[in-house]
PDB file of C-alpha atoms in Angstrom:
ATOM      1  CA  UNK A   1     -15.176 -14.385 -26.244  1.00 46.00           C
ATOM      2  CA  UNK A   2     -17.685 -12.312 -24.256  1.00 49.00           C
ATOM      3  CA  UNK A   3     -18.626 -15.053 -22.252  1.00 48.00           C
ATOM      4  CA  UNK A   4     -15.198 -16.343 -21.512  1.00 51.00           C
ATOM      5  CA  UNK A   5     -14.223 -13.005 -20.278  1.00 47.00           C
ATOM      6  CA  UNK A   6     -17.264 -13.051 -18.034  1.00 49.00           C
ATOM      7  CA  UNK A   7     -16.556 -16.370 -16.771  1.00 47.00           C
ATOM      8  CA  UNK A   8     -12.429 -15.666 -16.074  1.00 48.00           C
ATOM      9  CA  UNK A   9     -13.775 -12.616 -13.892  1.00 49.00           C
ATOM     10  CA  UNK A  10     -16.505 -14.289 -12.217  1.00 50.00           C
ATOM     11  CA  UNK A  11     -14.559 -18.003 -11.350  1.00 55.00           C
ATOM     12  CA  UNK A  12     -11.693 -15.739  -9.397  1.00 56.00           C
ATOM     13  CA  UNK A  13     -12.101 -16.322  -5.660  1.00 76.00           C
ATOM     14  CA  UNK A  14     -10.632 -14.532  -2.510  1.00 89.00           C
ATOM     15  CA  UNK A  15      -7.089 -15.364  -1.797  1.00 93.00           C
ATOM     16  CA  UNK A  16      -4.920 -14.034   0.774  1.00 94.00           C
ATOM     17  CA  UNK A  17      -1.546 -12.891  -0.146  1.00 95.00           C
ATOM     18  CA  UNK A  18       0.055 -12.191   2.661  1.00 95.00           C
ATOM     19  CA  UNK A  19      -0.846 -13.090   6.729  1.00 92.00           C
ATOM     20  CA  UNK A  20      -0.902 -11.427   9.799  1.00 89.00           C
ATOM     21  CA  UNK A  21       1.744 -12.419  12.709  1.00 83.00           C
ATOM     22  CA  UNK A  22      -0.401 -12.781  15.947  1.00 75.00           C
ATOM     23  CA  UNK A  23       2.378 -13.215  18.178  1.00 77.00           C
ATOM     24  CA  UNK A  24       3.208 -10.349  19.631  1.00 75.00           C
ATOM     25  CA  UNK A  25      -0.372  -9.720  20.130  1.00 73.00           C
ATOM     26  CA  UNK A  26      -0.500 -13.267  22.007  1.00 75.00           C
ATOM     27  CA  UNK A  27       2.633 -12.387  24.391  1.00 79.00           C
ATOM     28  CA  UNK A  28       0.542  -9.597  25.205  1.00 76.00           C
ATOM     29  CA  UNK A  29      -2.395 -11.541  26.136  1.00 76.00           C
ATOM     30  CA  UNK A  30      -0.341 -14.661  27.899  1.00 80.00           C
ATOM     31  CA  UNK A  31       1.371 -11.372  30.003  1.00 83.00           C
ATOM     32  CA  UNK A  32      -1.945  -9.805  30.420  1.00 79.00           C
ATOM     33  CA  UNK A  33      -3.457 -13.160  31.745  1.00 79.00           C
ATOM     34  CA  UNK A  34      -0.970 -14.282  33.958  1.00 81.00           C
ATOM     35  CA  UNK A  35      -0.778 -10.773  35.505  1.00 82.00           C
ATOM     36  CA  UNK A  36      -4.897 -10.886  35.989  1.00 80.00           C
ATOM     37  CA  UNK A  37      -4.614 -14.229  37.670  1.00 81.00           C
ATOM     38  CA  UNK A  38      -1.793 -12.708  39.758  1.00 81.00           C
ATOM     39  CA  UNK A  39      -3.494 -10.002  40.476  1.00 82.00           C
ATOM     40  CA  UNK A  40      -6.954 -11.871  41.550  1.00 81.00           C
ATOM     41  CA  UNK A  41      -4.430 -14.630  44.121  1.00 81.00           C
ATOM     42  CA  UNK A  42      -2.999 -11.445  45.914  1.00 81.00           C
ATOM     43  CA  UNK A  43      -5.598  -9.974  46.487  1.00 80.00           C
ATOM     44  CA  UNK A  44      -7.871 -13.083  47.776  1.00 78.00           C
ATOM     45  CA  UNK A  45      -5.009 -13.538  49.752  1.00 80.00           C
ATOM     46  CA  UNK A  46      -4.566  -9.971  51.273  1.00 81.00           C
ATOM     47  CA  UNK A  47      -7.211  -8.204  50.871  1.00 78.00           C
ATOM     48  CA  UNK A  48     -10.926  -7.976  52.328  1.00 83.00           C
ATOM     49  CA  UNK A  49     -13.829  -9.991  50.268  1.00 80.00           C
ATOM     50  CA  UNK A  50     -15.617  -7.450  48.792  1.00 80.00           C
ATOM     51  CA  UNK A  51     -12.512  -6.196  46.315  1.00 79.00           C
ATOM     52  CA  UNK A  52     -11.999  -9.737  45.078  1.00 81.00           C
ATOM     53  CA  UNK A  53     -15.080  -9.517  42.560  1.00 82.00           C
ATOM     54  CA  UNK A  54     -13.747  -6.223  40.884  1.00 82.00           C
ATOM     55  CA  UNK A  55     -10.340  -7.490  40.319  1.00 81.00           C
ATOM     56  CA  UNK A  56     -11.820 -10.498  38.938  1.00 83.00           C
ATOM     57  CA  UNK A  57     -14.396  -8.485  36.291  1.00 84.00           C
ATOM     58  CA  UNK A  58     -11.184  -6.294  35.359  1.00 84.00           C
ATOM     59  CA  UNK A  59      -8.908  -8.913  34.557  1.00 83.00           C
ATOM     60  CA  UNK A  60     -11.279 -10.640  32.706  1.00 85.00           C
ATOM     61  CA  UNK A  61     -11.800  -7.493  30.625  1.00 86.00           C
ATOM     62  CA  UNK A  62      -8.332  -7.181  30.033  1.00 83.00           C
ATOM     63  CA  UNK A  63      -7.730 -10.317  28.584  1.00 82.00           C
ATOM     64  CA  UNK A  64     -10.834  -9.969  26.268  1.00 84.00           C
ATOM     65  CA  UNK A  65      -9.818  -7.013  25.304  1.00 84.00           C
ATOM     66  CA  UNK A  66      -6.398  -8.429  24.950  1.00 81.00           C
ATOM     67  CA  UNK A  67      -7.544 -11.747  23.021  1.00 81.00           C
ATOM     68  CA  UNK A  68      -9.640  -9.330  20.923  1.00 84.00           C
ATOM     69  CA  UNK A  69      -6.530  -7.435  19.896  1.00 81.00           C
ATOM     70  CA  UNK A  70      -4.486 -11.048  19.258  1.00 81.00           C
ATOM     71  CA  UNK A  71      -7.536 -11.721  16.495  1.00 83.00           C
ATOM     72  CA  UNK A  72      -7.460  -8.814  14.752  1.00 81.00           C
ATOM     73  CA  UNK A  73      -3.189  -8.697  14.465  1.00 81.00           C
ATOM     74  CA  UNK A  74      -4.384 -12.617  13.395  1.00 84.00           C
ATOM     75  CA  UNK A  75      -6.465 -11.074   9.670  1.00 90.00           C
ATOM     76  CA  UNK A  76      -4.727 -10.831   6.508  1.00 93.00           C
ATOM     77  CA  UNK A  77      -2.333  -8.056   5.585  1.00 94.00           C
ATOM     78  CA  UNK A  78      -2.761  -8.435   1.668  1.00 96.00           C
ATOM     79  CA  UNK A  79      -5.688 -10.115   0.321  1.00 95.00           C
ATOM     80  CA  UNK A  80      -6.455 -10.091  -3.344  1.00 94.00           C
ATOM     81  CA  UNK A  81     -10.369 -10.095  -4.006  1.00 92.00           C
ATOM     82  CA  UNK A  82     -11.546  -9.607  -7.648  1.00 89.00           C
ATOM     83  CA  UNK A  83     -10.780  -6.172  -8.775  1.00 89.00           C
ATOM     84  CA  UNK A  84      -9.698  -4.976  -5.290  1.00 93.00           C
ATOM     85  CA  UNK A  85      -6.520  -5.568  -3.128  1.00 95.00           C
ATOM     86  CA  UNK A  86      -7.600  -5.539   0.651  1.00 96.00           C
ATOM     87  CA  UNK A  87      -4.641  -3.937   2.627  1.00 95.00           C
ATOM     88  CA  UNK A  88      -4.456  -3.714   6.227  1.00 94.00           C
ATOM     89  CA  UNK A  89      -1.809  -2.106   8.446  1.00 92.00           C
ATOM     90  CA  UNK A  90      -3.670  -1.183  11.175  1.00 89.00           C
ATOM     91  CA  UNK A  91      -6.042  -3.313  13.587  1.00 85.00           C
ATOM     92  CA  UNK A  92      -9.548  -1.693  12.730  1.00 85.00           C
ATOM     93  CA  UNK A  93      -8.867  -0.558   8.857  1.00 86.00           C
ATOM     94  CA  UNK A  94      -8.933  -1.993   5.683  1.00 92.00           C
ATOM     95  CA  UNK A  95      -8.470  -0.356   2.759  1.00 94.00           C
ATOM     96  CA  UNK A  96      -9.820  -1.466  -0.588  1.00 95.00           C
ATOM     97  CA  UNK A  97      -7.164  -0.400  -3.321  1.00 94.00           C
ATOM     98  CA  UNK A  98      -8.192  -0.820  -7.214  1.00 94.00           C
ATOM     99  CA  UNK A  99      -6.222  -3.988  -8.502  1.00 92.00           C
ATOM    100  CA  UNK A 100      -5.401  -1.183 -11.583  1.00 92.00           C
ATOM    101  CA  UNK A 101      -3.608   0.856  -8.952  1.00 93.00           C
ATOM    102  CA  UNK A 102      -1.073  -1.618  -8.036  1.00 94.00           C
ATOM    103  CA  UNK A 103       1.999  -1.825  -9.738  1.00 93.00           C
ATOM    104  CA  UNK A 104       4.152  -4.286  -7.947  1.00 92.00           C
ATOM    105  CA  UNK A 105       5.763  -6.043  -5.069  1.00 94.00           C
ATOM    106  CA  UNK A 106       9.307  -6.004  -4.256  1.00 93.00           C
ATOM    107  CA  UNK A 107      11.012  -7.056  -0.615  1.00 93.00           C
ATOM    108  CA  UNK A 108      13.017  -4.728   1.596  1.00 90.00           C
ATOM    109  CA  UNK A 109      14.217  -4.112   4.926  1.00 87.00           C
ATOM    110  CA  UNK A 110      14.201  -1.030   7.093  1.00 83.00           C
ATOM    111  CA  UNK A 111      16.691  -0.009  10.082  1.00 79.00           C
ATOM    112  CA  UNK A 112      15.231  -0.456  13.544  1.00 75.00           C
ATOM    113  CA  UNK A 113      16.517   1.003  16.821  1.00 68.00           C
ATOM    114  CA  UNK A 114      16.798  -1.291  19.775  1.00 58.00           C
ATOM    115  CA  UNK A 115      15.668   1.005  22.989  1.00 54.00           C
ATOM    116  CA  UNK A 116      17.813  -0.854  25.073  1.00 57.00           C
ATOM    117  CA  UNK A 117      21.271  -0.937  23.406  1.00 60.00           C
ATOM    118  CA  UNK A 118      21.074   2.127  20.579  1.00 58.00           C
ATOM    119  CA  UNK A 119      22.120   0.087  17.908  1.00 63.00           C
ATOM    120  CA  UNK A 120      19.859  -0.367  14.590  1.00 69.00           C
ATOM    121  CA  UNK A 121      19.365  -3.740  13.076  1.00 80.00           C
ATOM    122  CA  UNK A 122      17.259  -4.608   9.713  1.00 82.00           C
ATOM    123  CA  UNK A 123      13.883  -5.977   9.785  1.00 86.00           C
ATOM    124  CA  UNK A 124      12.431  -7.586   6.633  1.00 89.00           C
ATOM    125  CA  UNK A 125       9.650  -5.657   4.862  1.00 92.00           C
ATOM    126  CA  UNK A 126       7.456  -6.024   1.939  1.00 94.00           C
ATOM    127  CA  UNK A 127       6.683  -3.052  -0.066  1.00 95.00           C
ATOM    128  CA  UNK A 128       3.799  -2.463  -2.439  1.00 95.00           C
ATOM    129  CA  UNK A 129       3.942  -0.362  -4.989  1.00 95.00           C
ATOM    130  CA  UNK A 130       0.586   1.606  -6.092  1.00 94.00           C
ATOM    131  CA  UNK A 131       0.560   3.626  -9.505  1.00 92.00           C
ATOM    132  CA  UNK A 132       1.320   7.520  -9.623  1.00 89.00           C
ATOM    133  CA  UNK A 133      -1.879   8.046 -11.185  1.00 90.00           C
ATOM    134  CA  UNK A 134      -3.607   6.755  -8.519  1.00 83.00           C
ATOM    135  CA  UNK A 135      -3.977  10.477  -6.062  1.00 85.00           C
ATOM    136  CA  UNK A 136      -6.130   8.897  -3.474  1.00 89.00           C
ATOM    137  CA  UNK A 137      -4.207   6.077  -2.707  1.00 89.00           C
ATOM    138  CA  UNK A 138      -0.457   7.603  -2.357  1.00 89.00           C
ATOM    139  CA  UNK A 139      -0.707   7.780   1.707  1.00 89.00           C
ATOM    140  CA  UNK A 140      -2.965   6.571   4.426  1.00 90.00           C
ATOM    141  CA  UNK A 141      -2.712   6.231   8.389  1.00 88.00           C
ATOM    142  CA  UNK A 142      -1.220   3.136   9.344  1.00 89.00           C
ATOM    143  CA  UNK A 143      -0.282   1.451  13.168  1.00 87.00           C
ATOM    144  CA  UNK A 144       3.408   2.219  12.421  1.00 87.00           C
ATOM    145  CA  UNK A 145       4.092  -0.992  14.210  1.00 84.00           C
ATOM    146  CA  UNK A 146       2.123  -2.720  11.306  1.00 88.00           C
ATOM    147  CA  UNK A 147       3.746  -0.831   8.631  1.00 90.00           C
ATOM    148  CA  UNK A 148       3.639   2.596   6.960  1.00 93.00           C
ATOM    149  CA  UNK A 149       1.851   3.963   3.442  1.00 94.00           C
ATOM    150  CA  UNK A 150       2.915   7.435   2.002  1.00 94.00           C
ATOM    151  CA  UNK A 151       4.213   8.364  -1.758  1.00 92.00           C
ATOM    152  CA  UNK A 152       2.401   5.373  -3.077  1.00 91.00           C
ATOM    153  CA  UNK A 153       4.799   2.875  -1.091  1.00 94.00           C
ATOM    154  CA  UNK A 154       2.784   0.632   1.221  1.00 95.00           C
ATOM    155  CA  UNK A 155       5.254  -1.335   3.656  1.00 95.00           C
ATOM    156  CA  UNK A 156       4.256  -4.156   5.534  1.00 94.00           C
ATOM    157  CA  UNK A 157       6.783  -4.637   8.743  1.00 91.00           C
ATOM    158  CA  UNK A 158       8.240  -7.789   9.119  1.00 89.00           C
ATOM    159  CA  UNK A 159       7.386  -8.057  12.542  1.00 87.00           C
ATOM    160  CA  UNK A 160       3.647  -8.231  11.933  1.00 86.00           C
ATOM    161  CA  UNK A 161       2.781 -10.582   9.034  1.00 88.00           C
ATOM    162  CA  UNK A 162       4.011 -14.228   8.169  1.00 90.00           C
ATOM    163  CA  UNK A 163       7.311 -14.486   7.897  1.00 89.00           C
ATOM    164  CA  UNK A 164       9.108 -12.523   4.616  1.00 90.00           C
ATOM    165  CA  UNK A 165      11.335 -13.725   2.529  1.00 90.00           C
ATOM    166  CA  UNK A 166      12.374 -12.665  -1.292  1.00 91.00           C
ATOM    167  CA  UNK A 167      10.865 -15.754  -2.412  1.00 93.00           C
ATOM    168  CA  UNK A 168       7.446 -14.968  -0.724  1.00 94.00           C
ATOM    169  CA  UNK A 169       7.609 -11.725  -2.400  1.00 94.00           C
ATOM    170  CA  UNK A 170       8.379 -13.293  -5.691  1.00 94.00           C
ATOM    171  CA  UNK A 171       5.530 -15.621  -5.203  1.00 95.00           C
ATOM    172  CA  UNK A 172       2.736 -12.744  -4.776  1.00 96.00           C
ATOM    173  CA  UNK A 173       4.487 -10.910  -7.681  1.00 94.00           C
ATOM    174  CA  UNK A 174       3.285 -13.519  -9.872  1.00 94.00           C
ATOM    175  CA  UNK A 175      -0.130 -13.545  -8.376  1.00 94.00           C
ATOM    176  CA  UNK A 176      -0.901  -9.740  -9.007  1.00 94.00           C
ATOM    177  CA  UNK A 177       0.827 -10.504 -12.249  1.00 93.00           C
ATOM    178  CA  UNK A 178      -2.330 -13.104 -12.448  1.00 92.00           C
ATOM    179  CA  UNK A 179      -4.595 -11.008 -10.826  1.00 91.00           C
ATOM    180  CA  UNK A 180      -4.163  -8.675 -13.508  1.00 90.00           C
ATOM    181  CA  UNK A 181      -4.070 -10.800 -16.245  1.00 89.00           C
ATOM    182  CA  UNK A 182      -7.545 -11.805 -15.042  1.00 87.00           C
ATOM    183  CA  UNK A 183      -8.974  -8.299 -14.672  1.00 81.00           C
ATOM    184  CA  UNK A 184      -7.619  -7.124 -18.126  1.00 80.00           C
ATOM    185  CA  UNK A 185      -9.253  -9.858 -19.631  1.00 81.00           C
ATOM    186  CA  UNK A 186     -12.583  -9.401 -17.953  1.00 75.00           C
ATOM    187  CA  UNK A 187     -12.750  -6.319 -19.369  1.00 60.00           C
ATOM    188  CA  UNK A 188     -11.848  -6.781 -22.620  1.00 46.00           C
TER     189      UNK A 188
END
């Protein structure tokens, strides 16, 4: 029984749960591009030699920088790896949660204000429940474009995974479900 146990736990493999949205990150860097090119044609065109070089260096910068940012929104936002779920809401942080410390997923949705006309609409998010035993992990810094994480809820925004739906949240339910399954019965 030993051995099967060892086995279960040692056959799991890394499996993403839920993926990051790139998009908006990629408007930025299509904007960012066609604004350095832009930028490098005007001022070729209207101004003397010498600046043309600089423009050209910064504007290739900025879209590194900007293609850069479009990889990292591209990583996983849930990724289930042995006894550890990898979150990430933010663009340079991933946090390593015990798989024992997470209780469940359920969808929601949270109000959003639109800047330009005052009125709210809903935007689809997935929340993650982590256990109230679990101190450490009830809040941690987030990009609150990405999502938030305080009082053991950890939200993923809409906006910046793949695309949520309840049946998407049903589906990595029954993975941690799995998951979990799995771990108990390498420990056992």
């Amino acid at each position: 029984m030993a051995a099967e146990a060892d086995l279960i736990r040692n056959t799991h493999r890394r499996e993403v749960w839920l993926r990051g949205n790139p998009r908006p990150a990629l408007a930025l860097l299509g904007i960012v591009g066609l604004s350095a090119v832009a930028m490098a044609v005007v001022v070729k065109l209207a101004a003397p030699p010498w600046v043309f070089v600089p423009v050209v260096v910064v504007g290739i910068v900025e879209v590194v920088v900007a293609g850069f940012l479009a990889w990292r929104a591209s990583r996983p936002r849930l990724v289930w790896d042995g006894d550890v779920v990898e979150i990430r809401l933010a663009p340079f942080g991933v946090h390593r949660v015990p798989l024992v410390m997470v209780e469940c997923v359920f969808p929601g949705s949270r109000s959003i204000v639109e800047a330009t006309e005052g009125e709210g609409r809903r935007v689809g998010t997935l929340i993650l429940r982590i256990a109230e035993r679990a101190g450490e992990w009830q809040a941690r810094s987030t990009s609150p474009s990405w999502g938030s994480w305080e009082d053991g809820q950890v939200v993923f925004d809409g906006r910046w995974c793949e695309p949520l739906s309840p049946q998407l949240a049903r589906d990595i339910s029954t993975r941690l479900l799995e998951a979990r399954r799995r771990d108990a019965a390498g420990q056992q």
